[in-house]
Every structure is written in C-alpha cells, then in structure tokens.
Coordinates of C-alpha atoms in Angstrom, one line a residue:
M1 CA 0.0 0.0 0.0
S2 CA 2.8 2.5 -0.7
T3 CA 4.2 4.2 -3.6
A4 CA 7.6 3.6 -5.4
P5 CA 8.8 6.9 -7.0
T6 CA 11.0 7.3 -9.8
H7 CA 14.5 9.1 -9.6
S8 CA 16.8 10.5 -11.8
V9 CA 19.9 12.3 -10.0
P10 CA 21.9 10.4 -7.8
H11 CA 22.3 12.1 -4.3
T12 CA 24.7 10.8 -1.4
I13 CA 24.6 12.2 2.4
T14 CA 27.6 11.9 4.4
V15 CA 27.6 11.5 8.3
H16 CA 30.6 13.2 9.7
D17 CA 30.2 12.1 13.6
D18 CA 29.7 9.2 15.5
R19 CA 27.3 9.2 18.9
Y20 CA 30.6 10.6 20.7
G21 CA 31.6 13.3 18.3
N22 CA 34.1 11.5 16.6
P23 CA 34.5 12.3 12.9
V24 CA 33.4 9.4 10.1
E25 CA 32.8 9.5 6.7
E26 CA 30.7 7.3 4.2
T27 CA 31.7 4.8 1.5
V28 CA 29.9 6.0 -1.7
F29 CA 29.5 3.8 -4.7
E30 CA 28.9 4.7 -8.1
K31 CA 26.0 3.1 -9.9
N32 CA 27.8 0.8 -12.0
A33 CA 30.2 -0.4 -9.3
T34 CA 30.9 -4.1 -9.2
P35 CA 29.7 -6.4 -6.6
E36 CA 33.4 -7.1 -6.0
I37 CA 34.0 -3.5 -5.3
K38 CA 31.2 -3.6 -2.6
A39 CA 31.9 -6.6 -1.0
K40 CA 35.2 -5.7 -0.4
S41 CA 34.1 -2.5 1.1
A42 CA 31.6 -4.8 3.5
T43 CA 34.6 -6.6 4.8
N44 CA 36.4 -3.4 5.7
T45 CA 35.4 -2.2 9.0
S46 CA 37.4 1.3 8.6
L47 CA 36.1 3.7 6.2
P48 CA 38.1 5.4 3.7
S49 CA 39.2 8.9 4.7
T50 CA 38.4 10.2 1.0
P51 CA 34.6 9.0 -0.5
I52 CA 34.9 8.5 -3.8
D53 CA 34.2 11.4 -6.1
L54 CA 30.2 10.8 -8.3
S55 CA 30.6 14.2 -9.8
E56 CA 32.1 12.9 -12.9
K57 CA 31.6 9.1 -14.4
K58 CA 35.3 8.1 -14.4
S59 CA 36.6 5.0 -13.2
T60 CA 38.3 5.3 -10.2
N61 CA 41.5 3.6 -11.3
S62 CA 42.1 6.2 -13.5
N63 CA 45.4 8.2 -13.2
N64 CA 43.0 11.4 -13.6
D65 CA 41.0 10.7 -10.6
L66 CA 44.2 10.2 -8.3
D67 CA 46.0 13.1 -6.5
S68 CA 49.5 13.5 -5.7
Q69 CA 49.3 11.0 -2.9
G70 CA 47.5 8.2 -5.0
K71 CA 44.2 8.3 -3.6
P72 CA 41.0 8.9 -5.3
S73 CA 39.7 12.5 -5.5
H74 CA 36.9 13.4 -3.1
I75 CA 33.8 15.4 -2.6
N76 CA 34.2 18.3 -0.2
P77 CA 30.9 18.0 1.8
D78 CA 30.9 21.8 2.5
L79 CA 30.2 21.9 -1.2
E80 CA 27.3 21.5 -3.1
Q81 CA 26.8 18.2 -5.1
G82 CA 28.5 18.4 -8.4
Q83 CA 31.3 20.7 -7.5
R84 CA 35.0 19.4 -7.3
S85 CA 37.2 19.9 -4.2
D86 CA 40.1 22.1 -5.2
A87 CA 43.0 20.9 -2.5
T88 CA 44.7 24.3 -3.8
S89 CA 41.8 26.7 -3.0
S90 CA 42.0 28.9 -0.1
P91 CA 39.3 29.1 2.6
F92 CA 38.0 32.5 1.6
R93 CA 37.5 30.8 -2.1
K94 CA 35.7 27.9 -0.8
L95 CA 33.6 30.1 1.3
W96 CA 33.0 32.3 -1.6
R97 CA 31.8 29.2 -4.0
R98 CA 29.2 28.4 -1.4
I99 CA 28.0 31.6 -0.6
R100 CA 27.5 33.2 -4.0
P101 CA 26.1 36.8 -3.6
N102 CA 22.8 36.3 -5.6
K103 CA 21.8 33.2 -3.8
L104 CA 22.4 35.0 -0.5
V105 CA 20.4 37.9 -1.1
I106 CA 17.6 35.9 -2.6
C107 CA 17.7 33.6 0.6
I108 CA 18.0 36.5 2.9
S109 CA 15.1 38.3 1.1
C110 CA 12.8 35.3 1.6
W111 CA 13.6 34.7 5.3
L112 CA 12.6 38.5 5.6
L113 CA 9.5 38.1 4.0
V114 CA 8.6 34.8 6.1
T115 CA 9.8 36.8 9.4
T116 CA 7.8 39.7 8.8
W117 CA 4.6 37.6 8.1
W118 CA 5.0 35.8 11.4
I119 CA 5.5 38.9 13.2
V120 CA 2.5 40.6 11.7
G121 CA 0.5 37.5 12.4
L122 CA 1.7 37.1 16.0
V123 CA 1.0 41.0 16.6
Y124 CA -2.8 40.6 15.4
H125 CA -3.5 37.1 17.0
R126 CA -1.5 37.9 20.3
N127 CA -4.8 37.7 22.6
G128 CA -5.9 34.3 21.3
E129 CA -9.1 33.1 20.3
D130 CA -9.5 30.5 23.1
G131 CA -7.9 31.9 25.7
R132 CA -4.6 30.2 25.1
V133 CA -2.2 33.0 23.8
Y134 CA 0.5 30.6 22.9
Y135 CA -1.6 28.5 20.7
N136 CA -1.7 31.2 17.9
W137 CA 2.0 31.5 17.4
V138 CA 3.1 27.7 17.7
Q139 CA 1.5 27.0 14.2
P140 CA 3.1 29.4 12.3
F141 CA 6.2 29.5 14.2
L142 CA 6.9 26.0 13.4
L143 CA 6.5 26.7 9.7
W144 CA 9.0 30.1 10.1
L145 CA 11.4 27.5 12.1
A146 CA 11.4 25.0 9.0
I147 CA 12.1 27.6 6.5
T148 CA 15.0 29.1 8.6
I149 CA 16.8 26.0 8.9
R150 CA 16.3 25.4 5.3
I151 CA 17.9 28.5 4.4
V152 CA 20.6 28.4 7.1
T153 CA 21.7 25.0 5.9
L154 CA 21.9 26.1 2.4
F155 CA 25.2 27.7 3.4
I156 CA 26.3 26.2 6.8
P157 CA 26.5 22.3 6.7
A158 CA 23.7 20.9 9.3
R159 CA 26.4 19.1 11.2
F160 CA 27.8 22.4 12.7
A161 CA 24.3 23.0 14.1
L162 CA 24.6 19.9 16.5
I163 CA 28.1 21.3 17.6
P164 CA 26.5 22.6 20.8
F165 CA 24.0 20.0 21.0
R166 CA 27.0 17.4 21.1
F167 CA 29.0 19.7 23.4
V168 CA 26.2 19.8 26.5
W169 CA 25.7 16.0 25.8
G170 CA 29.4 14.9 26.0
H171 CA 29.9 17.1 29.1
T172 CA 26.8 15.9 30.9
V173 CA 25.2 12.5 29.9
I174 CA 28.5 10.9 28.6
Q175 CA 30.4 12.0 31.9
M176 CA 27.6 10.9 34.2
E177 CA 27.8 7.4 32.3
K178 CA 31.7 7.1 32.7
I179 CA 30.9 7.5 36.4
V180 CA 28.9 4.5 36.7
P181 CA 31.1 1.0 36.5
E182 CA 30.7 -0.6 33.0
K183 CA 28.8 -3.7 34.3
F184 CA 26.3 -1.5 36.1
R185 CA 25.4 0.8 33.5
T186 CA 22.6 -1.3 31.8
P187 CA 21.0 -2.1 35.1
V188 CA 21.1 1.3 36.1
G189 CA 19.9 2.5 32.9
A190 CA 17.2 0.3 32.9
F191 CA 16.4 1.2 36.3
I192 CA 16.2 5.1 35.6
V193 CA 14.1 4.3 32.3
L194 CA 11.3 2.3 34.4
A195 CA 11.1 4.7 37.1
A196 CA 10.5 7.5 34.5
V197 CA 7.8 5.2 33.0
I198 CA 6.2 4.6 36.4
I199 CA 6.2 7.7 37.4
G200 CA 4.8 9.3 34.2
A201 CA 2.2 6.8 34.1
F202 CA 0.8 7.0 37.9
A203 CA 1.9 10.5 39.2
P204 CA -1.1 12.5 37.1
G205 CA -4.6 12.4 38.3
E206 CA -7.4 9.9 37.5
N207 CA -10.5 10.6 35.2
E208 CA -13.1 8.5 34.3
Y209 CA -11.7 6.7 31.3
N210 CA -8.0 6.5 32.9
K211 CA -8.0 5.4 36.2
R212 CA -4.6 3.9 37.8
R213 CA -5.8 0.5 37.9
D214 CA -6.3 0.3 34.2
R215 CA -2.7 2.0 33.8
A216 CA -1.1 -0.8 36.1
V217 CA -2.8 -3.2 33.4
S218 CA -1.2 -1.2 30.7
L219 CA 2.3 -1.3 32.1
F220 CA 2.0 -5.1 33.1
G221 CA 1.4 -5.7 29.6
Y222 CA 3.9 -3.5 28.4
L223 CA 6.6 -5.6 30.4
V224 CA 4.8 -9.0 29.3
F225 CA 5.6 -7.8 25.4
L226 CA 9.2 -7.2 26.4
L227 CA 9.6 -10.4 28.4
G228 CA 8.2 -12.6 25.6
L229 CA 10.6 -11.0 23.2
Y230 CA 13.8 -11.6 25.6
I231 CA 12.6 -15.3 25.7
T232 CA 12.0 -15.5 22.1
S233 CA 15.4 -13.8 21.2
R234 CA 17.5 -15.8 18.7
H235 CA 20.6 -14.5 20.3
R236 CA 20.0 -13.0 23.9
R237 CA 23.8 -12.4 24.6
H238 CA 24.1 -10.3 21.7
I239 CA 21.1 -7.9 22.8
N240 CA 22.5 -4.3 22.6
W241 CA 20.7 -3.4 25.8
R242 CA 21.7 0.4 25.3
S243 CA 19.9 0.5 22.1
V244 CA 16.7 -0.9 23.8
I245 CA 17.0 1.1 26.8
V246 CA 17.2 4.3 24.5
G247 CA 14.5 3.2 22.4
I248 CA 12.2 2.7 25.2
L249 CA 12.9 6.1 26.6
V250 CA 12.6 8.0 23.0
Q251 CA 9.0 6.2 22.7
F252 CA 7.9 7.3 26.3
I253 CA 9.3 10.9 25.8
I254 CA 7.4 11.2 22.5
A255 CA 4.2 9.6 24.4
I256 CA 4.4 12.1 27.2
F257 CA 5.0 15.0 24.8
V258 CA 1.6 13.8 22.7
L259 CA -0.6 12.8 25.6
R260 CA 0.3 14.7 28.3
T261 CA 1.5 18.1 27.4
T262 CA -0.9 21.0 26.0
L263 CA 1.7 21.9 23.5
G264 CA 2.2 18.5 22.3
K265 CA -1.5 18.1 22.1
D266 CA -1.8 21.2 20.3
I267 CA 0.8 20.6 17.6
F268 CA -0.4 17.0 16.6
Q269 CA -4.1 18.6 16.5
F270 CA -2.9 21.0 14.1
L271 CA -0.8 18.2 12.1
S272 CA -4.3 16.2 12.0
K273 CA -6.0 19.3 10.8
A274 CA -3.5 20.1 8.2
L275 CA -3.6 16.6 6.7
T276 CA -7.4 16.8 6.8
T277 CA -7.5 20.2 4.8
F278 CA -4.6 18.6 2.5
L279 CA -7.5 15.9 1.9
S280 CA -9.9 18.3 0.9
F281 CA -7.7 19.6 -2.2
A282 CA -8.1 16.4 -3.6
Y283 CA -12.1 16.3 -3.4
V284 CA -11.9 19.5 -5.4
G285 CA -10.5 17.5 -8.3
V286 CA -13.2 14.6 -7.6
A287 CA -16.0 17.3 -7.5
W288 CA -14.8 18.5 -11.0
L289 CA -14.9 14.9 -12.6
T290 CA -18.4 14.0 -11.1
D291 CA -20.6 16.7 -8.7
E292 CA -20.2 18.0 -5.7
A293 CA -22.7 15.6 -4.0
T294 CA -20.5 12.7 -5.3
S295 CA -17.0 14.2 -3.9
K296 CA -18.9 14.2 -0.5
S297 CA -20.0 10.7 -0.3
F298 CA -18.5 8.0 1.9
W299 CA -17.8 5.3 -0.6
F300 CA -14.5 4.0 -0.4
V301 CA -13.7 4.6 -4.1
I302 CA -14.6 8.3 -3.8
G303 CA -13.5 8.9 -0.4
S304 CA -10.2 7.5 -0.2
L305 CA -8.7 6.5 -3.6
P306 CA -8.2 9.7 -4.7
V307 CA -6.3 10.6 -1.8
F308 CA -3.6 8.0 -2.9
I309 CA -3.3 9.6 -6.3
F310 CA -3.1 13.3 -5.1
F311 CA -0.4 12.5 -2.5
T312 CA 1.6 10.3 -4.7
A313 CA 1.8 13.1 -7.0
I314 CA 2.9 15.6 -4.5
V315 CA 5.6 13.3 -3.2
Q316 CA 7.0 12.5 -6.7
M317 CA 7.4 16.4 -7.0
A318 CA 9.3 16.6 -3.5
Y319 CA 11.6 13.9 -4.7
Y320 CA 12.2 15.6 -7.8
V321 CA 13.0 19.2 -6.1
G322 CA 15.2 17.5 -3.8
F323 CA 13.2 18.0 -0.4
I324 CA 12.8 14.1 0.3
Q325 CA 16.7 13.8 -0.1
W326 CA 17.4 16.9 2.2
I327 CA 15.0 16.1 5.3
V328 CA 15.1 12.1 5.5
P329 CA 19.2 11.8 6.1
K330 CA 18.9 14.7 8.7
C331 CA 16.1 12.7 10.5
S332 CA 17.8 9.6 10.1
Y333 CA 21.0 10.7 11.5
I334 CA 18.9 11.4 14.6
F335 CA 18.2 7.7 15.1
Y336 CA 21.6 6.6 13.9
W337 CA 23.2 8.6 16.7
M338 CA 20.8 7.7 19.6
L339 CA 20.0 4.1 18.9
N340 CA 23.5 3.0 17.7
I341 CA 21.7 1.5 14.5
S342 CA 23.1 1.1 10.5
G343 CA 22.6 3.8 8.0
V344 CA 20.0 1.5 6.1
E345 CA 17.7 1.0 9.3
A346 CA 17.9 4.7 10.1
V347 CA 16.6 5.7 6.8
V348 CA 13.8 2.7 6.8
A349 CA 12.6 3.9 10.1
V350 CA 12.4 7.7 9.1
V351 CA 10.7 7.1 5.8
T352 CA 8.4 4.4 6.3
P353 CA 5.9 5.9 8.9
F354 CA 5.5 8.9 6.1
L355 CA 6.2 7.7 2.8
G356 CA 5.4 4.0 3.0
M357 CA 7.6 0.5 2.7
G358 CA 7.7 1.0 -1.1
E359 CA 9.7 4.4 -0.9
A360 CA 11.9 2.9 1.8
A361 CA 12.8 -0.1 -0.2
I362 CA 13.7 2.3 -3.1
L363 CA 16.0 4.6 -1.2
I364 CA 18.1 1.4 0.0
K365 CA 17.7 -0.3 -3.3
G366 CA 21.6 0.0 -3.8
F367 CA 22.3 -1.8 -0.4
I368 CA 19.6 -4.5 -0.3
P369 CA 22.0 -7.4 -1.7
H370 CA 24.6 -6.7 1.2
M371 CA 22.1 -6.3 4.2
T372 CA 23.0 -8.6 7.1
Q373 CA 19.9 -10.7 8.7
A374 CA 19.2 -8.6 11.4
E375 CA 18.7 -5.3 9.1
I376 CA 16.7 -7.6 6.9
H377 CA 14.3 -8.0 9.9
Q378 CA 14.5 -4.8 11.2
V379 CA 13.6 -2.8 7.8
M380 CA 10.6 -5.4 7.6
T381 CA 9.5 -4.9 10.7
C382 CA 9.5 -1.0 10.4
G383 CA 7.2 -1.7 7.3
F384 CA 4.7 -3.8 9.2
A385 CA 4.7 -1.4 12.4
T386 CA 3.4 1.7 10.5
I387 CA 1.4 3.0 7.7
S388 CA 2.1 5.7 4.9
G389 CA 1.2 9.1 4.8
A390 CA -1.6 8.8 2.5
L391 CA -3.0 6.5 4.7
M392 CA -2.8 8.9 7.9
V393 CA -5.1 11.3 5.8
V394 CA -7.5 8.5 4.7
Y395 CA -8.0 7.2 8.1
I396 CA -8.3 10.4 9.7
N397 CA -11.0 11.3 7.1
M398 CA -12.7 8.1 8.1
G399 CA -13.4 9.4 11.3
A400 CA -10.4 7.8 13.2
N401 CA -8.6 10.2 16.0
G402 CA -6.2 12.1 14.1
Q403 CA -3.9 12.8 17.2
A404 CA -3.8 9.2 17.8
V405 CA -3.1 8.0 14.3
I406 CA -0.2 10.6 13.7
S407 CA 1.2 10.1 17.0
S408 CA 1.1 6.2 16.7
C409 CA 3.3 6.0 13.6
L410 CA 5.9 8.4 15.6
M411 CA 5.9 6.2 18.6
S412 CA 6.3 3.0 16.2
I413 CA 9.6 4.1 15.3
P414 CA 11.7 3.7 18.1
I415 CA 9.9 0.8 19.6
S416 CA 10.0 -1.2 16.3
I417 CA 13.9 -1.1 16.5
V418 CA 13.6 -2.0 20.5
I419 CA 11.7 -4.9 19.4
S420 CA 13.7 -6.2 16.2
K421 CA 17.0 -5.6 17.8
M422 CA 15.4 -7.8 20.8
R423 CA 13.8 -10.7 18.5
V424 CA 16.9 -10.5 16.1
P425 CA 20.1 -9.0 17.3
E426 CA 22.9 -8.0 15.3
T427 CA 25.6 -10.6 14.9
E428 CA 27.5 -9.4 11.6
E429 CA 29.0 -6.2 10.5
P430 CA 26.4 -3.8 8.3
M431 CA 27.9 -2.2 5.5
T432 CA 26.1 1.1 6.4
T433 CA 27.7 1.0 10.2
A434 CA 29.4 4.6 9.7
H435 CA 27.1 6.2 7.0
I436 CA 24.0 7.2 5.8
S437 CA 23.0 7.3 2.0
I438 CA 20.1 8.0 -0.3
I439 CA 20.8 7.0 -4.0
N440 CA 18.4 8.1 -6.5
M441 CA 17.9 5.6 -9.2
E442 CA 16.7 6.0 -12.8
P443 CA 13.2 5.3 -13.8
E444 CA 12.8 1.6 -14.8
D445 CA 11.4 2.7 -18.1
G446 CA 14.2 5.3 -18.7
N447 CA 11.6 8.1 -18.8
T448 CA 13.9 10.8 -16.9
E449 CA 11.9 13.7 -15.4
T450 CA 12.5 17.0 -16.9
G451 CA 10.9 19.2 -14.9
V452 CA 8.1 19.6 -11.7
L453 CA 5.0 19.0 -14.2
H454 CA 6.6 15.9 -15.7
A455 CA 7.3 14.7 -11.8
L456 CA 3.7 15.2 -11.0
A457 CA 2.6 13.5 -14.1
N458 CA 4.8 10.5 -13.2
G459 CA 3.4 10.6 -9.6
A460 CA -0.3 10.9 -10.6
W461 CA 0.0 7.6 -12.7
L462 CA 2.2 5.6 -10.3
G463 CA -0.7 6.9 -7.9
L464 CA -3.3 5.4 -10.1
K465 CA -1.6 2.2 -10.2
V466 CA -1.0 1.9 -6.3
A467 CA -5.0 3.0 -6.0
G468 CA -5.9 0.1 -8.6
M469 CA -3.6 -2.4 -6.4
V470 CA -5.2 -1.2 -3.2
L471 CA -8.8 -1.3 -4.6
A472 CA -8.2 -5.0 -5.8
N473 CA -6.6 -6.3 -2.9
I474 CA -9.1 -5.1 -0.5
L475 CA -12.0 -6.6 -3.0
V476 CA -10.3 -9.8 -3.0
I477 CA -9.5 -10.0 0.8
I478 CA -13.2 -9.2 2.0
S479 CA -14.5 -11.9 -0.5
L480 CA -12.3 -14.4 0.7
V481 CA -13.4 -14.0 4.2
A482 CA -16.7 -13.9 3.4
L483 CA -16.1 -17.4 1.8
A484 CA -14.2 -18.2 4.7
N485 CA -17.5 -17.5 6.8
G486 CA -19.9 -19.1 4.6
I487 CA -17.9 -22.4 4.9
L488 CA -18.0 -21.7 8.6
H489 CA -21.7 -21.4 8.7
W490 CA -22.3 -24.2 6.4
T491 CA -20.0 -26.5 8.5
F492 CA -21.2 -25.5 11.9
K493 CA -24.9 -25.4 11.4
Y494 CA -24.9 -29.3 11.7
I495 CA -24.0 -28.8 15.4
Q496 CA -26.4 -25.8 16.0
A497 CA -23.5 -23.4 15.9
P498 CA -24.3 -21.7 12.7
N499 CA -23.2 -18.0 13.6
L500 CA -19.4 -18.8 13.8
T501 CA -17.3 -16.4 11.9
I502 CA -13.6 -15.6 11.5
E503 CA -14.1 -12.4 13.3
Q504 CA -15.4 -14.2 16.3
I505 CA -12.8 -16.6 16.1
F506 CA -9.9 -14.1 16.2
G507 CA -11.9 -11.8 19.1
Y508 CA -11.0 -14.7 21.5
V509 CA -7.6 -15.0 20.2
F510 CA -6.6 -11.5 20.5
Y511 CA -8.5 -11.3 24.0
P512 CA -5.8 -11.8 26.0
V513 CA -3.6 -9.0 24.1
A514 CA -6.6 -6.5 24.4
F515 CA -6.6 -7.1 28.1
L516 CA -2.7 -6.7 28.1
M517 CA -3.0 -3.2 26.2
G518 CA -5.3 -2.1 29.1
V519 CA -8.8 -2.1 27.6
P520 CA -11.8 -2.1 29.8
R521 CA -13.0 -5.7 31.0
D522 CA -16.4 -5.5 29.3
E523 CA -15.1 -4.5 26.0
L524 CA -11.9 -7.1 25.6
Y525 CA -13.9 -9.1 22.9
K526 CA -15.0 -6.1 20.6
V527 CA -11.2 -5.0 20.4
G528 CA -9.9 -8.1 20.0
Q529 CA -12.5 -8.6 17.0
L530 CA -10.9 -5.4 15.6
L531 CA -7.4 -6.7 15.9
G532 CA -8.4 -10.1 14.4
I533 CA -9.9 -8.0 11.6
K534 CA -6.9 -6.2 11.2
T535 CA -4.7 -9.1 11.0
I536 CA -6.6 -11.5 8.6
Q537 CA -8.2 -8.8 6.5
N538 CA -6.3 -5.1 6.7
E539 CA -6.2 -1.8 8.6
F540 CA -8.5 -0.6 6.2
V541 CA -11.3 -2.7 7.1
A542 CA -10.4 -2.5 11.0
F543 CA -10.7 1.4 10.8
G544 CA -13.8 1.1 8.5
A545 CA -15.5 -1.3 11.2
L546 CA -13.9 1.1 14.2
T547 CA -15.6 4.3 12.8
T548 CA -18.7 3.2 11.0
G549 CA -19.4 -0.1 12.4
A550 CA -22.6 -0.3 14.6
A551 CA -21.1 -2.9 17.2
Y552 CA -18.3 -0.6 18.1
A553 CA -20.4 2.9 18.4
D554 CA -20.8 2.2 22.1
L555 CA -17.0 1.9 22.6
S556 CA -15.5 4.0 25.5
Q557 CA -13.1 6.6 24.8
R558 CA -10.6 4.6 26.5
A559 CA -11.0 1.8 24.2
Q560 CA -11.4 3.5 21.0
I561 CA -8.1 5.1 21.7
I562 CA -6.2 2.2 22.3
S563 CA -7.9 0.5 19.3
V564 CA -6.7 3.2 17.2
Y565 CA -2.7 2.5 18.5
G566 CA -3.4 -1.3 18.1
I567 CA -4.3 -1.4 14.5
C568 CA -2.3 1.5 12.9
G569 CA 0.1 -0.7 11.2
F570 CA 0.6 -2.6 8.4
A571 CA 0.8 -6.1 10.2
N572 CA -1.2 -8.5 8.1
I573 CA -1.3 -11.7 5.9
G574 CA -1.6 -9.4 2.8
S575 CA 1.2 -7.2 3.7
I576 CA 3.6 -10.1 4.0
A577 CA 3.1 -10.9 0.2
I578 CA 3.4 -7.0 -0.8
M579 CA 6.6 -6.9 1.7
L580 CA 8.3 -10.0 -0.1
G581 CA 7.3 -8.9 -3.5
I582 CA 9.0 -5.3 -3.1
Y583 CA 12.2 -6.7 -1.5
G584 CA 12.4 -9.4 -3.6
S585 CA 12.3 -7.6 -6.9
F586 CA 15.4 -5.7 -6.0
S587 CA 17.1 -8.4 -4.9
P588 CA 16.3 -12.0 -6.4
E589 CA 19.2 -13.7 -4.7
R590 CA 18.1 -12.3 -1.4
R591 CA 14.4 -13.6 -1.7
G592 CA 15.2 -16.6 0.5
D593 CA 16.5 -14.6 3.3
F594 CA 13.5 -12.0 3.3
A595 CA 10.8 -15.1 3.5
K596 CA 12.7 -16.5 6.1
E597 CA 12.1 -13.3 8.3
A598 CA 8.9 -12.2 7.0
V599 CA 6.4 -14.0 9.7
S600 CA 8.6 -13.0 12.7
A601 CA 9.0 -9.5 11.3
C602 CA 5.0 -9.3 10.8
V603 CA 4.4 -10.7 14.4
C604 CA 7.0 -8.2 15.7
G605 CA 5.4 -5.2 13.6
A606 CA 2.1 -6.1 15.4
L607 CA 3.6 -6.2 18.7
A608 CA 4.9 -2.7 18.1
T609 CA 1.5 -1.3 17.7
F610 CA 0.4 -3.3 20.7
M611 CA 3.2 -1.9 23.1
S612 CA 2.3 1.8 21.5
A613 CA -1.5 1.2 22.5
S614 CA -0.2 0.0 25.8
L615 CA 2.0 2.9 26.4
A616 CA -1.3 5.1 25.3
G617 CA -3.0 3.3 28.0
M618 CA -0.9 4.5 30.5
L619 CA -0.9 8.0 29.7
F620 CA -3.9 8.6 27.8
A621 CA -6.0 11.8 29.0
L622 CA -8.7 13.6 27.3

C-alpha cells in the first residue's frame, strides 16, 4: 500500500560524526560499481578517509582521478553536489563558492518576508481566540522555523548546528555515564527508564476513562511484551541493551509530549487538521470530475482512493525538487546517533511511517543485496509497524482520532527498532554502520523527469496504479473472508452453531492481547475482534469497522484510543506478500532471506503497535 517513486539524480549524504562526536565518513559507490568492490568495502571495518567522487563518471582506477598521494579524488561535503574539491583553494575561495552573492540575497529576502509575515500574524493574534495565547503562534512559528533551518543549511552544513548539542551531551550525559562502572550501566539505565515510566504513568490524576488500575494493567502488558521478546530472542547474548533502553525512553518521551502536554496536543491537533485540509484539495478534483454531492460521499472508491493519487503526485514532486533527499538523512541521523543502528535501518525507520514501505525499499535499493539478516528483519519490522502518509489522511477522514493516528506512527519508530533488535540481534558487521546514504535510481522505463510538471504527471500515474492495487487487494481479501465465513456457517450449522465467523474466532484469540493493552474488561472481546480483522484482512477494514460499524459505536473513549493505536500498522497477511514482492524484486538472490524473516517481522510489527497501545493506555488523557 505504498508508492514507489522514480528518480533521476544520484544523491548521497555523508554522516560526519558518531554518537561521541568523533568524525567518520561514508563509502559511496557509483551506480555501475561491481559487486566485488561493494563486497570488499563490506568486509573493511574502517571507512576510507576520502569518499569516491561521483561528480564525474570516470573509473576510480584512472590516473586522472588520483591526487598526488595516489588517493581517489573526493567530494568536499561542504560544497554542493556536483562541485569538485580543490586542494589548492583557499578557505576564502571555498566559502565564496558556497555563498554566492545572488543566492545569498534571494535567501535573505525570502527569510525577511517570512519573518515579517510571522511577526505581523503574532501581533494580530496575540490575545488568542480560545484563551490560550501561545496557541496562535505555535503553528506559524513551526513553519517559520522550518524555513529558517532550510535556508541556513543552504550555506552552513547541518552538522555544525549539532556542535552545541554534542558539547552539552558529551559534558553531561556521557560524563555521568562514565561515573557508573561499566558492568552496572545497563541495570542502572534500565532502572532509570522504568522509574520514569512508572512516575509518568501514575503521577497524573485519574479521570473517568483512565484510572490508575487500568494504567497498571497497561504497564504490566508492556513488560510482558518485552519479556516475551527476550524469551524468544535468537541471540540473547548479543542484544544491545543500550539501544533497547534508549529506544524505550525515546518512545516514552514522544508519548508524554503528545498525550500529556498541552503544547504536544496542540501541535498534533494542528498536524491532524493540516492533513484533513490537504485531503480536501483532492476532493476538489473529484468534484470537477463528478459533482459536489458525489465528492462528499462515503464510498471508499470516492472517499479514499483519490487521496492516494494526489498524495503520490505530491511526493513525486518532492523527490524531484530534492526535499526528500534533504530531510530524510537529517532525521535518520538522529536515530543512527541515538540508537546505534546502521544507516540503512535509520533511513527506513524515518521514511516508512510517512511515505510507506515501497519508498523505503527504493531509497536503500543499492544496499539490499548486502544487508545482514538482522537488518532485513529490522526494515521489514518497520514496514509492518506503521502506515504511510496517504493512509494517515484516509483514516483521519474516515473518523479516526487524528492525534492518535499520527502519534502512533511516530511512537512506533523507536519501539519497532527495540523489538527487532531484541528478537534478532545484530551478529554481523553491516555495510552502512558509519554512514547514511540515499541513492536515487533512474526510472525503470528510462523516462527521466525533466521538470516539476513531468514529476507530477509521473506521480499521478503511479498513484493511479497504487490505488488500483489497493482496490483489488481489498476486494479480494474481503471476499475471501466472506467465503471463509460461509464455509464456517455451512459446517457448524449441523452442530447448532451456525453463526460462527472468522471475526468471532479472532476476537477470542486476541482477547488476552486486548487485556494486556489495558482495554476495559467489558470491551475486551470487541477490541479483540478489531485486532483480528486487522490481522486477517487489513487495517482499512478494521478502521472502517471502528468508525462506522454499529457494533463498535458504544466503545468507551479509552477503548477507542487504544484500538486506534493497536490497529495502526501494516501487520497483516496480505502485507507479507506485498513486502516480499517489493524487496524480492530489488534483490532476487535474497528472496529466501526475506521470506525467512517475513512472519517473524510481521509478528514484531504487530507487537510494536500493541506496545504503543499499552503506552497510550498508561498516559492517555482527554
């Protein structure tokens, strides 16, 4: 249920610092690099000091590409893509090349215009419309901040912005860590995180839908899920407990911010409204093709599929202008730095919740043949644990809680990494341990995009194909479940049980899971049915039942919120086939490895949504 954009221009990002501030560089391959070259790099644990230059398509063995010391010419990361590094250039000349006068004037003018807009808006709306003064400046401030960061990073490498943060981190957290003896660091860290979770869950007051006894059940379920992962781990001795502890802490911080702070609630409410507004523009096109009344209907074909086409076209345009290539590596670096994962895993973790598992596969296409078994399990788990940006919009439009849908995807990023690293710990040396790369491939049909309109047209056509695939899959899966229910009805009517259905069976199968997530006792069976529908059919059908089904109309607020978190993911039988098809097409020789990990990754992806639901059950407040 994800899109697969086309690309034309190679783009590589270098990570310059590790988690302790030590400089490292990436190995970059040309598109025509032989497998022998890549395999040789995979076995070399030390990265080359100078990455290979991709600005000119020449052989790296050519004398013209070697400097006076016999090393390959390299790209200066402070220069824009396509510019050659000049060893004889003075620092002033390099700075002048980066900050061109015309470009500087244009960017400053744009920044002043946006800043003026923000200040004027702040003056006019300083009193607030609902009694909260800050509410009116948070939203435009976020836009101003994003534009400011983008303009600044055009001239100053983004890594320089992290220098103060690394300085503070290195002189506080790292120093405190060194005080604790190494053999006690893991127990002490686990105790601190557990104490933070307990205090955050039980310190706030009670309300009708979130009593402390319910929070205790959710906390118990969270710990049971972790214990089950440890028991079923393939290599318990290789579990990186630091990554596990930090991942749980990151998920907890995200949950606290979203579910307990007024600022977090307002930001995610704003994002939910923004996605809903984005959805309305797609319906303008539907209204023109049909009529106004038809565009407002609740038919799935009219209400959901046009969003796929529109969203995919916008994403394709973002690829063409380079926005995706700019933002993804910077977000990926955060997870690489915090959780000590490989570059491939970091890119997939960031991309999957917003663009889908198809885009994630495209971005790491060049590295798939060389991924370790743990990396394969991790990237598949991330795909099953979240949904795509287009589906966020669809489910919010169907009536799901927008704040819960968006925050569920964000909370699933760190916990899916924790789950996968406990289930299948890393026992090899990943090729992308010290760098993050995004490589844009040529379109399969050779139709290189020549402009924004061309990219939009390609995206619209791709979105139409994706929408058709979604429509066909849903039709077939729902029909098959109806067939299975018919067979059950015919079989059991002879023993006086004619009303047995697949939904009823899985309602009891997931009954304990619903309990561990903290669902109220009298609603366990209904929530279990929703989890069963999502697993056997897909999350589309589950969200439809939750928002429009008469059987679920009387669910309490607590049960509804927990259900949204529990079903907000791609972990279902149909997605296994989609996942294997995507990655198998990119690396046919690794199909067996992906098939080996598919079921385990699907279960882990479902478990990620269950743990997010348990955490929401601890912290949920109206």
